N, CA, C and O atoms as a Tinker XYZ file with bonds, in Angstrom:
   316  protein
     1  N     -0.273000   47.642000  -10.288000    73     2
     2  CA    -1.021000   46.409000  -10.146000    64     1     3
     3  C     -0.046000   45.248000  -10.205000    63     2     4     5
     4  O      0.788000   45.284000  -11.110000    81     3
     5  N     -0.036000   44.196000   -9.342000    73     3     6
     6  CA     1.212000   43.197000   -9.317000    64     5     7
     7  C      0.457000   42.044000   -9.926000    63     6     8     9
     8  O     -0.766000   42.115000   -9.806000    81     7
     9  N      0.761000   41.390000  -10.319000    73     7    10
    10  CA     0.899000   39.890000  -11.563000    64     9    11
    11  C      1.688000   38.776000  -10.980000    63    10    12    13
    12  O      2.902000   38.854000  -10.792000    81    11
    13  N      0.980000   37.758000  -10.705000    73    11    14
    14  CA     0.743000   36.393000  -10.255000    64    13    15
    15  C      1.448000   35.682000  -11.365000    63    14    16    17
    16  O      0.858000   35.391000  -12.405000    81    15
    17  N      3.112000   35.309000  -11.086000    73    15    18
    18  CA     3.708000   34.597000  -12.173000    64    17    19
    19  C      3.047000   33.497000  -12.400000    63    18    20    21
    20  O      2.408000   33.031000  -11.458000    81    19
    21  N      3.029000   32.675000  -13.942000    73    19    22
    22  CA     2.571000   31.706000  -14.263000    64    21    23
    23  C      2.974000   30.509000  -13.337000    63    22    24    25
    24  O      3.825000   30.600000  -12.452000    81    23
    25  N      2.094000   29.095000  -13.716000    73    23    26
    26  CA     2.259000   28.109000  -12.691000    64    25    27
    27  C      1.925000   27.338000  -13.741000    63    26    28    29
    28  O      0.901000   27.332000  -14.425000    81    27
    29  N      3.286000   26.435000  -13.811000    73    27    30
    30  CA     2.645000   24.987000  -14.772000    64    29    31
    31  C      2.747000   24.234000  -13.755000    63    30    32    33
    32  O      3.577000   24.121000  -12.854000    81    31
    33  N      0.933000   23.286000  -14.257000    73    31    34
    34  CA     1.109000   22.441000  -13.417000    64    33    35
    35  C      1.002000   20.927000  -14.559000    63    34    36    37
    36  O      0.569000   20.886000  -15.710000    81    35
    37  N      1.422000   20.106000  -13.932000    73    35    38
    38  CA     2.106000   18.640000  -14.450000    64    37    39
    39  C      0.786000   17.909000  -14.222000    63    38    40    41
    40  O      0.487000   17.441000  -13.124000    81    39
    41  N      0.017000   17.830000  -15.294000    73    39    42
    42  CA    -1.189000   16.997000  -15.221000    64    41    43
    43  C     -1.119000   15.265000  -15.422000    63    42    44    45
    44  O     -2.094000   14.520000  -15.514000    81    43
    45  N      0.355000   14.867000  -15.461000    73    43    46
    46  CA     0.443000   13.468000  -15.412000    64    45    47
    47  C      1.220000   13.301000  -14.561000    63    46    48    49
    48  O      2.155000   12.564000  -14.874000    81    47
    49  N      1.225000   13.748000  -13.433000    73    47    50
    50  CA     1.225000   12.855000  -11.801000    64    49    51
    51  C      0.096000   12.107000  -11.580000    63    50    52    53
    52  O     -1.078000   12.477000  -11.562000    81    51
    53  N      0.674000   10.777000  -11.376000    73    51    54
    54  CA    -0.585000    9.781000  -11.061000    64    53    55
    55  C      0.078000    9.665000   -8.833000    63    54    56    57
    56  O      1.128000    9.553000   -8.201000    81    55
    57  N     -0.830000    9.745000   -8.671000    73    55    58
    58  CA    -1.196000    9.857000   -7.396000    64    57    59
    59  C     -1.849000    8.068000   -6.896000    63    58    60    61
    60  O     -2.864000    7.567000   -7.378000    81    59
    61  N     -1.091000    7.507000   -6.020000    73    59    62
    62  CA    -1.590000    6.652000   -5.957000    64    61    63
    63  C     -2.306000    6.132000   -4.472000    63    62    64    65
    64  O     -1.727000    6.012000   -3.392000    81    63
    65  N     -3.540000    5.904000   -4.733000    73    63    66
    66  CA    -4.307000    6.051000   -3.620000    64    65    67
    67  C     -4.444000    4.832000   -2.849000    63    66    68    69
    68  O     -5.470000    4.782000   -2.171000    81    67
    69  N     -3.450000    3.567000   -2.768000    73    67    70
    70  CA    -3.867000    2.343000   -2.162000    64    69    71
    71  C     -2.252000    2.443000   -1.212000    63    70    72    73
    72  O     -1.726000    1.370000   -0.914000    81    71
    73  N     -1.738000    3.426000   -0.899000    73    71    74
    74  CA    -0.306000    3.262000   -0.220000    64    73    75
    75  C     -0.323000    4.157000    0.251000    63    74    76    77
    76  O      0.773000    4.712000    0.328000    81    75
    77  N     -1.693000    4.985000    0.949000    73    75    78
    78  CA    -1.869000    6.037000    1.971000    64    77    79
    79  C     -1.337000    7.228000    1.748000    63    78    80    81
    80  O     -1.136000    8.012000    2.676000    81    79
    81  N     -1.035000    7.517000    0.447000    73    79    82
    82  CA    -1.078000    9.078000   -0.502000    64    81    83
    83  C     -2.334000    9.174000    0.059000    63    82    84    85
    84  O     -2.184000    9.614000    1.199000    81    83
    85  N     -3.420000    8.992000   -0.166000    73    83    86
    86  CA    -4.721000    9.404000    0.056000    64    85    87
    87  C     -5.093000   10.255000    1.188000    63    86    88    89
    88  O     -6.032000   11.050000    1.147000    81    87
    89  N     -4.176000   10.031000    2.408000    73    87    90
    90  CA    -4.084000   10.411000    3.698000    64    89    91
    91  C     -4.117000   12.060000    3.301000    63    90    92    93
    92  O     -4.972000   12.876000    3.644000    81    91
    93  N     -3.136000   12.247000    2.623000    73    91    94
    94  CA    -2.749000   13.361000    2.558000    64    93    95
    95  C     -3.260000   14.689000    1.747000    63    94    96    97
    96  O     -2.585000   15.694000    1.522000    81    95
    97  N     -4.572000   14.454000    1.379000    73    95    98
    98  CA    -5.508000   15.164000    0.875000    64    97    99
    99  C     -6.722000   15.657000    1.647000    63    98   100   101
   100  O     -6.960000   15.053000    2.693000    81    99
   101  N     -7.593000   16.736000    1.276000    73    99   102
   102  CA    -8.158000   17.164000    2.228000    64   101   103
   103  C     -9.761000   16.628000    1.034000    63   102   104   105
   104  O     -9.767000   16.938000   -0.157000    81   103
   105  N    -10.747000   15.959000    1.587000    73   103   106
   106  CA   -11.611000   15.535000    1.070000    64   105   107
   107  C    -12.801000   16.001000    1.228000    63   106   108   109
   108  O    -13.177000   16.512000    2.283000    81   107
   109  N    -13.775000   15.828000   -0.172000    73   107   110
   110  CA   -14.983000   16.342000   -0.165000    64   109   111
   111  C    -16.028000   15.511000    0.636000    63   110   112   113
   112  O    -15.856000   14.372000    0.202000    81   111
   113  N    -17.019000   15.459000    1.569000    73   111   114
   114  CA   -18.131000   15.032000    1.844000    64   113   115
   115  C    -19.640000   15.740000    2.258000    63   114   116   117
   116  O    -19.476000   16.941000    2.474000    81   115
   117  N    -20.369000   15.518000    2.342000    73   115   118
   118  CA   -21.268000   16.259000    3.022000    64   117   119
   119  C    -21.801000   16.597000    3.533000    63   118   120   121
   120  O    -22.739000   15.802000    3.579000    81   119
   121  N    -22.081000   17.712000    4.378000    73   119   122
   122  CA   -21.491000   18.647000    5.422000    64   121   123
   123  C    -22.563000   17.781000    6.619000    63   122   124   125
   124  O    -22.154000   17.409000    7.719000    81   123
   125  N    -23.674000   17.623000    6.225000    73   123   126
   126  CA   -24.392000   17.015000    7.219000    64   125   127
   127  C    -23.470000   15.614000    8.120000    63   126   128   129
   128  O    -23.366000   15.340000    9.315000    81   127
   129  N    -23.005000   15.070000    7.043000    73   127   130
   130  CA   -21.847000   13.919000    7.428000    64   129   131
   131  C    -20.765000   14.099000    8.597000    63   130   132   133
   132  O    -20.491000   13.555000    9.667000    81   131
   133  N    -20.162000   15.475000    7.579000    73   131   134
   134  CA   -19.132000   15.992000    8.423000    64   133   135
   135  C    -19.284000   16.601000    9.943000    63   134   136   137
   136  O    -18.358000   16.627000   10.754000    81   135
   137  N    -20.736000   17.131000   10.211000    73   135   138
   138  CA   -21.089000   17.578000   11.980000    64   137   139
   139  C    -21.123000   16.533000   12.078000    63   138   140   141
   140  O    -20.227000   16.204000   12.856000    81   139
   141  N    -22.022000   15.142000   11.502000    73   139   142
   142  CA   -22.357000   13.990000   12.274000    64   141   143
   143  C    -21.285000   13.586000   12.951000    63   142   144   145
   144  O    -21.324000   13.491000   14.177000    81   143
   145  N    -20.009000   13.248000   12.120000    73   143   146
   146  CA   -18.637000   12.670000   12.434000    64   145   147
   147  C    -18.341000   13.065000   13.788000    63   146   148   149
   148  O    -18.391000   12.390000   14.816000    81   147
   149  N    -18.009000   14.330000   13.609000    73   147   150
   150  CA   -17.477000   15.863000   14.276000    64   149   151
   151  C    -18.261000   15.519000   15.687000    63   150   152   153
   152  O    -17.386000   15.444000   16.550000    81   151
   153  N    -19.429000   15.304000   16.207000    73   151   154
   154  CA   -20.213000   15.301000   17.179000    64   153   155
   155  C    -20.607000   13.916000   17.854000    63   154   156   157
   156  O    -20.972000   13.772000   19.021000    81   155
   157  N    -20.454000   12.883000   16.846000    73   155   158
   158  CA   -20.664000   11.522000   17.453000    64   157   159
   159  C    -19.378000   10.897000   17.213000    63   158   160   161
   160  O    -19.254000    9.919000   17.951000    81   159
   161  N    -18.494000   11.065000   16.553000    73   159   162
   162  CA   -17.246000   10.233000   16.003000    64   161   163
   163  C    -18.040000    9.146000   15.166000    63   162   164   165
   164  O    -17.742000    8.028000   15.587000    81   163
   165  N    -18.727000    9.107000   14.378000    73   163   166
   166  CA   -18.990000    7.981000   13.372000    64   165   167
   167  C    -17.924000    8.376000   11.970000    63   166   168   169
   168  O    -17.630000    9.453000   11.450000    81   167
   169  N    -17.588000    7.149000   11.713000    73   167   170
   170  CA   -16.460000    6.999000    9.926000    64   169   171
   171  C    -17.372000    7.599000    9.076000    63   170   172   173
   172  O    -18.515000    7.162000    9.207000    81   171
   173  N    -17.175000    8.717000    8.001000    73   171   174
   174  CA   -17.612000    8.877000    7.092000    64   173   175
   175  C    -17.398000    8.282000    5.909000    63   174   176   177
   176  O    -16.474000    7.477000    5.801000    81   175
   177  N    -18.204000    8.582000    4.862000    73   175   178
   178  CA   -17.725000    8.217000    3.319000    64   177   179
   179  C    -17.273000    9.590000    2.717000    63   178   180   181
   180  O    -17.899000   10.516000    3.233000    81   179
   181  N    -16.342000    9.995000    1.750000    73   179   182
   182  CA   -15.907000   10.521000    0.400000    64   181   183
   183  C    -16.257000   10.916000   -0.319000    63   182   184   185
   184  O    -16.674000    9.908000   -0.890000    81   183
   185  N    -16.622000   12.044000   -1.206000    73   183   186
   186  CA   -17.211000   11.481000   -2.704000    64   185   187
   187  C    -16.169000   10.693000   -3.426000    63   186   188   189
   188  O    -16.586000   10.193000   -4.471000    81   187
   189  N    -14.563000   10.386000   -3.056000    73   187   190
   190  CA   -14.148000    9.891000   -3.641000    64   189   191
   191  C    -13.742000    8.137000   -3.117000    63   190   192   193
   192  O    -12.772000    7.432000   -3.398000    81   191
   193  N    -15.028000    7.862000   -2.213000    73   191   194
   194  CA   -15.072000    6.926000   -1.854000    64   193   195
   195  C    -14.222000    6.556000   -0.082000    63   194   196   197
   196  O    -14.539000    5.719000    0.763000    81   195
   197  N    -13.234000    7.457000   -0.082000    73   195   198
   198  CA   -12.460000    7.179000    1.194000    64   197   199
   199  C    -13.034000    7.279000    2.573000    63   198   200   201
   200  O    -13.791000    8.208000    2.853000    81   199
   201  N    -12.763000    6.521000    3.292000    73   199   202
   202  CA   -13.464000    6.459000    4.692000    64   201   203
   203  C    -12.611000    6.879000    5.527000    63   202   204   205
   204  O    -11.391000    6.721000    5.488000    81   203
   205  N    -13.668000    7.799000    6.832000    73   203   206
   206  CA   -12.207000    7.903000    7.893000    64   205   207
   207  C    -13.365000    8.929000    8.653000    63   206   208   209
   208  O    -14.563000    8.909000    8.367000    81   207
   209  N    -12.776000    9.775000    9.625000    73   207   210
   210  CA   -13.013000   10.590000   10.417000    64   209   211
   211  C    -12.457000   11.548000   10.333000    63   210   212   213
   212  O    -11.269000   11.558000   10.655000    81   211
   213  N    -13.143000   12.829000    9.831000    73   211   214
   214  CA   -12.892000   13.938000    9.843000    64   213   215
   215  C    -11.959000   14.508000   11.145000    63   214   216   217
   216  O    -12.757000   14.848000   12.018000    81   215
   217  N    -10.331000   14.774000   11.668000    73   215   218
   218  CA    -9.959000   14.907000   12.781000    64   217   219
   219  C     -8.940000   16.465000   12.402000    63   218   220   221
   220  O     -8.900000   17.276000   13.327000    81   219
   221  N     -8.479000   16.687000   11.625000    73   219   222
   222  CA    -8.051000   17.858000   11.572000    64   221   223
   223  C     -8.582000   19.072000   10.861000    63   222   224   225
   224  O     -9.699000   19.451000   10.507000    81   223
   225  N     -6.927000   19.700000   10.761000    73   223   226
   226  CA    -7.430000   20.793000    9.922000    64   225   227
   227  C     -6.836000   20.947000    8.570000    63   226   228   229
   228  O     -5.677000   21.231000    8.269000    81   227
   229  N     -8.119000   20.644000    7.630000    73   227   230
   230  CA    -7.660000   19.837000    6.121000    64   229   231
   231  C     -7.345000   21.496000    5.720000    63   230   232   233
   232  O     -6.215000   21.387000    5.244000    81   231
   233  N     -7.580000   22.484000    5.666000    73   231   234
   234  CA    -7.471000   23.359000    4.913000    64   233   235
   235  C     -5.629000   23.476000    4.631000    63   234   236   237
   236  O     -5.222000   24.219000    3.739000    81   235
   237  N     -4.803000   22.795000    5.352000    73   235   238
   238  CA    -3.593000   22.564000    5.002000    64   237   239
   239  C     -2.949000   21.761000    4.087000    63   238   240   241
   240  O     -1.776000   21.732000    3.717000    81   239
   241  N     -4.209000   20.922000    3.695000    73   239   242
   242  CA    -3.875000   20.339000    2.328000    64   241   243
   243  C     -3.939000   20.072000    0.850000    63   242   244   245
   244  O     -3.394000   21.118000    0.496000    81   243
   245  N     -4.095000   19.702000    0.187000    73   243   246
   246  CA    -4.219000   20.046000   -0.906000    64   245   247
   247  C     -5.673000   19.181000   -1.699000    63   246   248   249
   248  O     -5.464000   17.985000   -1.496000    81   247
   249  N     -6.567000   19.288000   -2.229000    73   247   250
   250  CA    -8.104000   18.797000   -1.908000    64   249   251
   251  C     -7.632000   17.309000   -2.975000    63   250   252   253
   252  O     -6.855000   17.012000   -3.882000    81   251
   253  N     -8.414000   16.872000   -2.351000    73   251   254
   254  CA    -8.021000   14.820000   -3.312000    64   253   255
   255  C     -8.973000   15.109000   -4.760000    63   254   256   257
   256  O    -10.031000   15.739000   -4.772000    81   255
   257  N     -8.347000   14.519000   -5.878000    73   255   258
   258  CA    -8.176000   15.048000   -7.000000    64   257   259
   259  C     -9.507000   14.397000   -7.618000    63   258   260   261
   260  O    -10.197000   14.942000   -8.479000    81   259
   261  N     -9.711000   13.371000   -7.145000    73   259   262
   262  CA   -10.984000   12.230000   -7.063000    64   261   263
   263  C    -12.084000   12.934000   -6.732000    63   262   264   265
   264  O    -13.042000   12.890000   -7.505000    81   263
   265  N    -12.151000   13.611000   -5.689000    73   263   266
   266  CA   -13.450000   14.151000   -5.242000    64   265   267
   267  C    -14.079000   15.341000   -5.739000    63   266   268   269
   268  O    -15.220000   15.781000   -5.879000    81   267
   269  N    -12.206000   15.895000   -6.076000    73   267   270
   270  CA   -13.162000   17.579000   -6.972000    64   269   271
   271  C    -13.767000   17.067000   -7.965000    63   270   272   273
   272  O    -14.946000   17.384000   -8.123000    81   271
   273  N    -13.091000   16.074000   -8.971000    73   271   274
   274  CA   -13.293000   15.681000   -9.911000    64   273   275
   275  C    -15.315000   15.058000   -9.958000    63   274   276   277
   276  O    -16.050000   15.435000  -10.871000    81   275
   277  N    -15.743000   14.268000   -8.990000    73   275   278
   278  CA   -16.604000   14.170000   -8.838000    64   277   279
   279  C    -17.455000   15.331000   -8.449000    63   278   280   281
   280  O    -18.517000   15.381000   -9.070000    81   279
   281  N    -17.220000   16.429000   -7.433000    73   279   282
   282  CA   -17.812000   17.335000   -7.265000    64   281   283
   283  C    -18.489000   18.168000   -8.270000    63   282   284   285
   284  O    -19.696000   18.379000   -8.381000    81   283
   285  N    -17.026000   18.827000   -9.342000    73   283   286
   286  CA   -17.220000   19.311000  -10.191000    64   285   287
   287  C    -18.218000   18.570000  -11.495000    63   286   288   289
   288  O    -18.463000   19.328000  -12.434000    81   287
   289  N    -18.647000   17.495000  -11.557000    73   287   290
   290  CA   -19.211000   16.847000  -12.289000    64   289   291
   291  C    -20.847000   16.416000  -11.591000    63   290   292   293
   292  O    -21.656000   15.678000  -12.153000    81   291
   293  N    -21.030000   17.037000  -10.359000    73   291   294
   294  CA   -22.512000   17.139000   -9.885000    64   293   295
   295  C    -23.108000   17.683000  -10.223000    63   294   296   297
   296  O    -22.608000   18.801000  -10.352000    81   295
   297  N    -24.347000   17.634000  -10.615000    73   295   298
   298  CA   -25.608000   18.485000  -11.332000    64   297   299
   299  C    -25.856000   19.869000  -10.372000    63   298   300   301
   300  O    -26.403000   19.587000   -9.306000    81   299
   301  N    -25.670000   20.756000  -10.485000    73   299   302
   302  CA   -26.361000   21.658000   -9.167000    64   301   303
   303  C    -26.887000   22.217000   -9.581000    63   302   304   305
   304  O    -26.603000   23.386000   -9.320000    81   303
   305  N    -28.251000   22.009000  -10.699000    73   303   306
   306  CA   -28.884000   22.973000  -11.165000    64   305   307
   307  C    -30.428000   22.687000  -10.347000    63   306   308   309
   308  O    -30.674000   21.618000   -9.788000    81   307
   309  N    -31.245000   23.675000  -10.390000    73   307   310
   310  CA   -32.424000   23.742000   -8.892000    64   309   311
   311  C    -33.066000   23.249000  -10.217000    63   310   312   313
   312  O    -32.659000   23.626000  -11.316000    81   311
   313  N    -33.980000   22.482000  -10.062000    73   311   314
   314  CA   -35.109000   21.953000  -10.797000    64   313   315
   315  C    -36.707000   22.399000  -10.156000    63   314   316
   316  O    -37.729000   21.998000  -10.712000    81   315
């Protein structure tokens, strides 16, 4: 059975999102948003607020730290 060496990761990188770091993350929105974009070209919103147009292929990047953060903090329980 092979074993996945440890990974520290450095939780005080501040990432700064007003000098187009932001670019470079792959972002959460929702999904209805994302065909809309995808099919009409309209700007979306973020959950972490960022606007733009969905045009590539984000799975090459690394997800914006803002949005999991919000994601992970959504209620998803069925009422």
């Amino acid at each position: 059975m092979d074993t996945l060496e440890d990974t520290i990761v450095d939780s005080d990188v501040k990432i700064d999102t007003t000098s187009g770091d932001h670019d470079l993350f792959a972002h959460y929105a929702r999904k209805t948003d994302i065909e809309k974009s995808m099919f009409e070209g309209v700007e979306i919103v973020a959950l972490c607020g960022k606007k733009g147009r969905p045009s590539r292929d984000f799975t090459k990047y690394p997800v914006c730290p803002d949005c999991k953060a919000k994601y992970e903090a959504m209620d998803w329980r069925e009422e």
